PDB file of C-alpha atoms and ligand atoms in Angstrom:
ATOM      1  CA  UNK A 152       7.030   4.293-166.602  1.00  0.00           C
ATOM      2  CA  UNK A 153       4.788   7.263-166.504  1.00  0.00           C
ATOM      3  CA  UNK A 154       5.632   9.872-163.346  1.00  0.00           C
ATOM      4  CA  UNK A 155       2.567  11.009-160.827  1.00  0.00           C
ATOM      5  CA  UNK A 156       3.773  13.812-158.328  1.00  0.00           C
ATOM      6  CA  UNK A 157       1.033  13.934-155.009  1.00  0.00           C
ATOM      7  CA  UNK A 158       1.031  17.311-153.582  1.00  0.00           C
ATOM      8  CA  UNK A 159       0.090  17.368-149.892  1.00  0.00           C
ATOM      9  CA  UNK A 160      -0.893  21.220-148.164  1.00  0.00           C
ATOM     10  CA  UNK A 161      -0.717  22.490-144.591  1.00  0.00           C
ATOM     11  CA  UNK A 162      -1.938  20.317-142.113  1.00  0.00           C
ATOM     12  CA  UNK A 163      -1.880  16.933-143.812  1.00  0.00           C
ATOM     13  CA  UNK A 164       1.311  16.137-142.234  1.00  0.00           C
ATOM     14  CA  UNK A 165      -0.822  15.680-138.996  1.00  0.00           C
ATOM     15  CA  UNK A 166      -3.619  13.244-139.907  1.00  0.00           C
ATOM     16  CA  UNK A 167      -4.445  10.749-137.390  1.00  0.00           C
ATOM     17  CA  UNK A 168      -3.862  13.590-134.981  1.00  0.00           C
ATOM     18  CA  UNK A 169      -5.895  16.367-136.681  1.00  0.00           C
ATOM     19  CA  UNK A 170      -9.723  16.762-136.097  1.00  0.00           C
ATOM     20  CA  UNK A 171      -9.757  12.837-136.529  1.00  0.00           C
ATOM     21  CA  UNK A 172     -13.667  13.040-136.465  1.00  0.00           C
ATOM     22  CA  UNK A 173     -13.184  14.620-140.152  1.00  0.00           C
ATOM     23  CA  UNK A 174      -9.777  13.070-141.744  1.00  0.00           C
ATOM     24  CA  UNK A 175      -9.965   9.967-139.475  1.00  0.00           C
ATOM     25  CA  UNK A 176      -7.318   7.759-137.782  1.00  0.00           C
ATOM     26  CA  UNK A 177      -4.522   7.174-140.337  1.00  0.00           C
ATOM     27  CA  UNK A 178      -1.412   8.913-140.392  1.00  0.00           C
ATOM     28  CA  UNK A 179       0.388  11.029-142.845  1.00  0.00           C
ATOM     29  CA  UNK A 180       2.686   7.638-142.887  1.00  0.00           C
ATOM     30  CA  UNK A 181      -0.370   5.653-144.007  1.00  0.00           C
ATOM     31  CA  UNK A 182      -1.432   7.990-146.368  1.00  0.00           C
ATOM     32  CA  UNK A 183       1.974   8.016-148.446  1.00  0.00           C
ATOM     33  CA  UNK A 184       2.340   4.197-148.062  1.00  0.00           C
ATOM     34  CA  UNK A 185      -1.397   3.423-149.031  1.00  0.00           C
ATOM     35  CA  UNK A 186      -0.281   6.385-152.594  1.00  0.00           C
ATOM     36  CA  UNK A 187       2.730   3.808-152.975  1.00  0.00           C
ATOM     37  CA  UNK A 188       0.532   0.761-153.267  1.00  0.00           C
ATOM     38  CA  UNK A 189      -2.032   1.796-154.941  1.00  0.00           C
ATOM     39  CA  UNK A 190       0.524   3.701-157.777  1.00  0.00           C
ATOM     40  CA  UNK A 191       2.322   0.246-158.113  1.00  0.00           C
ATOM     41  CA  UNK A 192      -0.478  -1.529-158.854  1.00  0.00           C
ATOM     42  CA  UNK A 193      -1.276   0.736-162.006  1.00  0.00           C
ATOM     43  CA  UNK A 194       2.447   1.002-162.893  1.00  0.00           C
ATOM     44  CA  UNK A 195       3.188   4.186-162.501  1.00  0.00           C
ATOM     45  CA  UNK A 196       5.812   5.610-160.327  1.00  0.00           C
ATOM     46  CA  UNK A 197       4.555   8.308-157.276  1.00  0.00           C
ATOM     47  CA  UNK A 198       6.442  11.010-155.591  1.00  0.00           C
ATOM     48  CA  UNK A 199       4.853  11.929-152.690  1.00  0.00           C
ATOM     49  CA  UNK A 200       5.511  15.433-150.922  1.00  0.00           C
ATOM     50  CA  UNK A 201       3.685  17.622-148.005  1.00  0.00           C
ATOM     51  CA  UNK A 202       4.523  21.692-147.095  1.00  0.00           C
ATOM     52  CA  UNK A 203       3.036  23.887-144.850  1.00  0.00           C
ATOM     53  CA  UNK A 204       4.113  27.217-146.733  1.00  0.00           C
ATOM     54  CA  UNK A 205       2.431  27.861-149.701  1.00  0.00           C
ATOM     55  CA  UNK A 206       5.480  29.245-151.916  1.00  0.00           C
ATOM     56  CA  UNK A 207       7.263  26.124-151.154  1.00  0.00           C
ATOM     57  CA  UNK A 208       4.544  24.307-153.051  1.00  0.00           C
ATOM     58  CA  UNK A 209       4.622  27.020-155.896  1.00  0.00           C
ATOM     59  CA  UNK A 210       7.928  25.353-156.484  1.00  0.00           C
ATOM     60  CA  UNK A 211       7.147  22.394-156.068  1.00  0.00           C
ATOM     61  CA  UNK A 212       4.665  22.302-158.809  1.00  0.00           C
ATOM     62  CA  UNK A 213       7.041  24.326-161.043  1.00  0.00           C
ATOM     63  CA  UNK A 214      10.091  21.528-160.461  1.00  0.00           C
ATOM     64  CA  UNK A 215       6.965  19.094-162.010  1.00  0.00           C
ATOM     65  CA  UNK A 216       7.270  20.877-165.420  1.00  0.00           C
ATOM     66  CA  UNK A 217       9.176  17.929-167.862  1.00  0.00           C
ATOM     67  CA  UNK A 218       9.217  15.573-164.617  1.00  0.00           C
ATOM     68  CA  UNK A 219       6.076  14.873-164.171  1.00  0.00           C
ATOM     69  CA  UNK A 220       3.099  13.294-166.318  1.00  0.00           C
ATOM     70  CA  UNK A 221       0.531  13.832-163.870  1.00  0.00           C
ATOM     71  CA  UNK A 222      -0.526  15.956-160.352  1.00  0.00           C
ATOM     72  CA  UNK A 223      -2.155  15.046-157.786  1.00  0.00           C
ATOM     73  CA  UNK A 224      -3.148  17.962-155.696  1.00  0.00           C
ATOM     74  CA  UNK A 225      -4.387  18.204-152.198  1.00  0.00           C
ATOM     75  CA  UNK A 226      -4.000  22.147-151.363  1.00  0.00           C
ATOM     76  CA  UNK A 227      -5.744  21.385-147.816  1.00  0.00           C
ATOM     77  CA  UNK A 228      -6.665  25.264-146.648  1.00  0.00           C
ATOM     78  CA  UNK A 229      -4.456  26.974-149.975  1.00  0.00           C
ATOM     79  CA  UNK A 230      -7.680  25.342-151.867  1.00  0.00           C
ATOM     80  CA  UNK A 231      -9.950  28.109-150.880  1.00  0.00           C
ATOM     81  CA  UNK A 232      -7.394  31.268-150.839  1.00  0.00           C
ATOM     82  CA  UNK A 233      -4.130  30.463-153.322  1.00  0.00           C
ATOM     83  CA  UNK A 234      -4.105  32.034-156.355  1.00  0.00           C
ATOM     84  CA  UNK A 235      -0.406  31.523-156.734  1.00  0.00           C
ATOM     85  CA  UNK A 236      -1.423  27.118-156.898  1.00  0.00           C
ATOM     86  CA  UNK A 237      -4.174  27.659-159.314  1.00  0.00           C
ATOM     87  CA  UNK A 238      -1.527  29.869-161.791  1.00  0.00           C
ATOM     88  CA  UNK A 239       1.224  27.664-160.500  1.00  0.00           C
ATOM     89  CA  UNK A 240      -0.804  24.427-161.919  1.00  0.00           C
ATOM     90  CA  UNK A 241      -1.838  26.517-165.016  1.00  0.00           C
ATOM     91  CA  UNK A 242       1.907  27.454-165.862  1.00  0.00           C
ATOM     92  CA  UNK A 243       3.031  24.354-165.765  1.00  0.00           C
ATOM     93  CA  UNK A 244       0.536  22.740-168.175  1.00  0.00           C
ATOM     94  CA  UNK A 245      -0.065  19.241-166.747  1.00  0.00           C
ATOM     95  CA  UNK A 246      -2.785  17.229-166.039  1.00  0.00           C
ATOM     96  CA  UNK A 247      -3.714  17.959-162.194  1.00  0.00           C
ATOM     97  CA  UNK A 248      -6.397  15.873-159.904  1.00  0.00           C
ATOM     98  CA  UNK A 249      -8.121  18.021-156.748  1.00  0.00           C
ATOM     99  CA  UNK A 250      -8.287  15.697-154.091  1.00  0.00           C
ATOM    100  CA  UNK A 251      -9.913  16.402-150.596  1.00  0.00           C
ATOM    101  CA  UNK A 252     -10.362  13.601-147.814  1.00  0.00           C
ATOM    102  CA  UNK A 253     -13.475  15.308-146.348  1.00  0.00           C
ATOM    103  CA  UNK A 254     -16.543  16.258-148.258  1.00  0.00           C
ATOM    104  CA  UNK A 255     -16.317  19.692-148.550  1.00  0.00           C
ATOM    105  CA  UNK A 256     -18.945  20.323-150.096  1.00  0.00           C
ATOM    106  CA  UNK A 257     -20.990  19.246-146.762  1.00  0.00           C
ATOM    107  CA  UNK A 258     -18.825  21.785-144.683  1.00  0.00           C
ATOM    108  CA  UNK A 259     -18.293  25.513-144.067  1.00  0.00           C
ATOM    109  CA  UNK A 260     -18.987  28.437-146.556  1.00  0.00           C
ATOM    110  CA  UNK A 261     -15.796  29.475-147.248  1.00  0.00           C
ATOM    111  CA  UNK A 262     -14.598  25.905-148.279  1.00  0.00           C
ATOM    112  CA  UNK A 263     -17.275  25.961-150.562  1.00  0.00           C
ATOM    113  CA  UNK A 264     -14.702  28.344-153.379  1.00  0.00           C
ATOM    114  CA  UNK A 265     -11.610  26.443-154.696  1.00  0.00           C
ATOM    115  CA  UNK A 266      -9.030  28.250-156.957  1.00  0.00           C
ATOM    116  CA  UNK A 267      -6.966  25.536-157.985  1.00  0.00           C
ATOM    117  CA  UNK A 268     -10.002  23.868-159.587  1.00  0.00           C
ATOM    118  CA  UNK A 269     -10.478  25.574-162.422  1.00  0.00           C
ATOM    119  CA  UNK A 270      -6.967  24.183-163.659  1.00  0.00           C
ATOM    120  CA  UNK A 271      -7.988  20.253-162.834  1.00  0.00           C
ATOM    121  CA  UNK A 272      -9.288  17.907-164.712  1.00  0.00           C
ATOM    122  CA  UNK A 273     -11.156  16.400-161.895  1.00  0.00           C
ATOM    123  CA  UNK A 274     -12.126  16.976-158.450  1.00  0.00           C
ATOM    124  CA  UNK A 275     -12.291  14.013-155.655  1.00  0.00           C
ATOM    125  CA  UNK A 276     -13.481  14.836-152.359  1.00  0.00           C
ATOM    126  CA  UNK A 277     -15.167  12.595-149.763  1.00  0.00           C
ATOM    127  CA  UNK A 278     -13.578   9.947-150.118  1.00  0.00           C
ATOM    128  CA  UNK A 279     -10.573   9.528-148.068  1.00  0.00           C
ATOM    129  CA  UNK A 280      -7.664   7.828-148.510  1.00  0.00           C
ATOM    130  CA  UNK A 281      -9.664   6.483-151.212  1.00  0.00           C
ATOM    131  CA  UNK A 282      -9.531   9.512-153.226  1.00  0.00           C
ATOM    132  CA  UNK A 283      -6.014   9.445-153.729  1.00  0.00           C
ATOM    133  CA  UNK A 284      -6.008   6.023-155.519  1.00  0.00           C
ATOM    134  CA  UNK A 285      -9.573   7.765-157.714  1.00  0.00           C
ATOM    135  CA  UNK A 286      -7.170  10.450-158.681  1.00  0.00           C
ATOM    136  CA  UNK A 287      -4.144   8.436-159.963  1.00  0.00           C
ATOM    137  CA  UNK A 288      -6.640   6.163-161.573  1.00  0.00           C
ATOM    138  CA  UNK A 289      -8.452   9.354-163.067  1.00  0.00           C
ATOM    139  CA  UNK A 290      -5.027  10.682-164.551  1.00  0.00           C
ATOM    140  CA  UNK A 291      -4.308   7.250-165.795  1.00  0.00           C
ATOM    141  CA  UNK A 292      -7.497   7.234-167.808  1.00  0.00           C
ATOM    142  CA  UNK A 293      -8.059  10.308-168.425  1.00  0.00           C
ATOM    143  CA  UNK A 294      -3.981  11.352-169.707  1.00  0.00           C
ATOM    144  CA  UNK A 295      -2.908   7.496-170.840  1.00  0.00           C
ATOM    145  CA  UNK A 296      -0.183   7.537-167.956  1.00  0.00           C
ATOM    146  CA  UNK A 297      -0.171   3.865-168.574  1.00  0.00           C
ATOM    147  CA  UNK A 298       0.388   3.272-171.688  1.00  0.00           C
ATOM    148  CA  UNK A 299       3.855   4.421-172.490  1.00  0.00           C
TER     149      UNK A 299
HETATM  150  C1  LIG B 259      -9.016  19.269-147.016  1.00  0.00           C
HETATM  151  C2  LIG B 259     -10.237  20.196-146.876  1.00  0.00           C
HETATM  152  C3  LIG B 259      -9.793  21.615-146.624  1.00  0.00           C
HETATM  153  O1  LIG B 259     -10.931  22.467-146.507  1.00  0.00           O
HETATM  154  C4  LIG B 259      -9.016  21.705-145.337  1.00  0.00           C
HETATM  155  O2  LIG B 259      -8.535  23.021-145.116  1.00  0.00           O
HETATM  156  C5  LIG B 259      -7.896  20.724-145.257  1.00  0.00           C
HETATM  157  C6  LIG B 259      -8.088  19.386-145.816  1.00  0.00           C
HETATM  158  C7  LIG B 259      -9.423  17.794-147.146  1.00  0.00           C
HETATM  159  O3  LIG B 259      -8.568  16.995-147.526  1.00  0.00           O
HETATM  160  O4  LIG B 259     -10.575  17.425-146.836  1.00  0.00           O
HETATM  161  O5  LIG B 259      -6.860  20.979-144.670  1.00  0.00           O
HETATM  162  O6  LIG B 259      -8.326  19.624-148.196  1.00  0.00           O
END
C-alpha cells in the first residue's frame, strides 16, 4: 500500500478555535480523522502530523525521503515566508500537494506569495476539509499511489 505523509503548519492545531469565521468549526481532531477516512477509501495509508516550529517540519519532510510516496503540505503562515519548506520539499524529490482551507487568494497581500509552490504539483485552496481529500486524490492520479 502506497504511503501519503499530511504536513500540518503553525496554527492548525487550533481549528475550531482559530478565526472560525475563516477555517470554520471543526477541530484539528476532525481534520485528521476526516484525512483517515478519506485515505482508506482510496487505499492508501496516511500519516498525519502538525508543528508549530518551522525546522521541526524541515525534518519532518526530510524523514519522508524512501518513506513516503506522496506529501501533502499545509505550511499555514511558513507558505508565504519558508524557504527552508520549499528546498526541504525540493531535496527530498517527492510528489507534494499545497493545500490551504481558506481561499487565499481572496485574502491579504502578503498571502498572495507562496514558496513551497513552486515544488508542488498542485495547489488546493478554498476548499476546506475538502481539500485534503482533492490532494490525496490528486497524488493518487497524478503519481499512481494506487496502483502498486
Ligand atoms: C492557511 C492560510 C495561511 O495564509 C494561514 O497563515 C494559515 C492557514 C489555510 O489553510 O487557509 O495558517 O494555510
Amino acid at each position: 500500500m502506497k504511503k501519503i505523509l499530511v504536513i500540518n503548519g503553525p496554527n492548525l492545531n487550533l481549528l475550531g478555535v482559530r478565526e472560525p469565521s475563516i477555517y470554520g468549526a471543526r477541530t484539528y481532531a476532525d481534520l485528521v480523522d476526516f484525512i483517515h477516512a478519506h485515505a482508506k477509501k482510496r487505499g492508501v495509508f496516511a500519516a498525519v502530523c502538525q508543528s508549530n516550529s518551522e525546522g521541526e517540519l524541515v525534518t519532518v519532510i526530510q524523514r519522508a525521503r524512501g518513506r513516503y510516496d506522496g506529501i501533502v503540505i499545509n505550511p499555514a503562515a511558513y507558505t508565504h515566508t519558508s524557504v527552508a519548506l520549499l528546498d526541504a520539499l525540493k531535496a527530498v524529490g517527492i510528489p507534494a500537494v499545497e493545500v490551504h482551507l481558506s481561499d487565499v487568494r481572496a485574502r491579504e497581500d502578503f498571502r498572495q506569495v507562496s514558496y513551497v509552490r513552486a515544488a508542488c504539483v498542485k495547489t488546493i485552496m478554498g476548499r476546506g476539509f475538502d481539500g485534503y481529500a482533492d490532494a490525496i486524490d490528486a497524488l493518487c492520479g497524478l503519481c499512481g499511489l494506487e496502483d502498486a
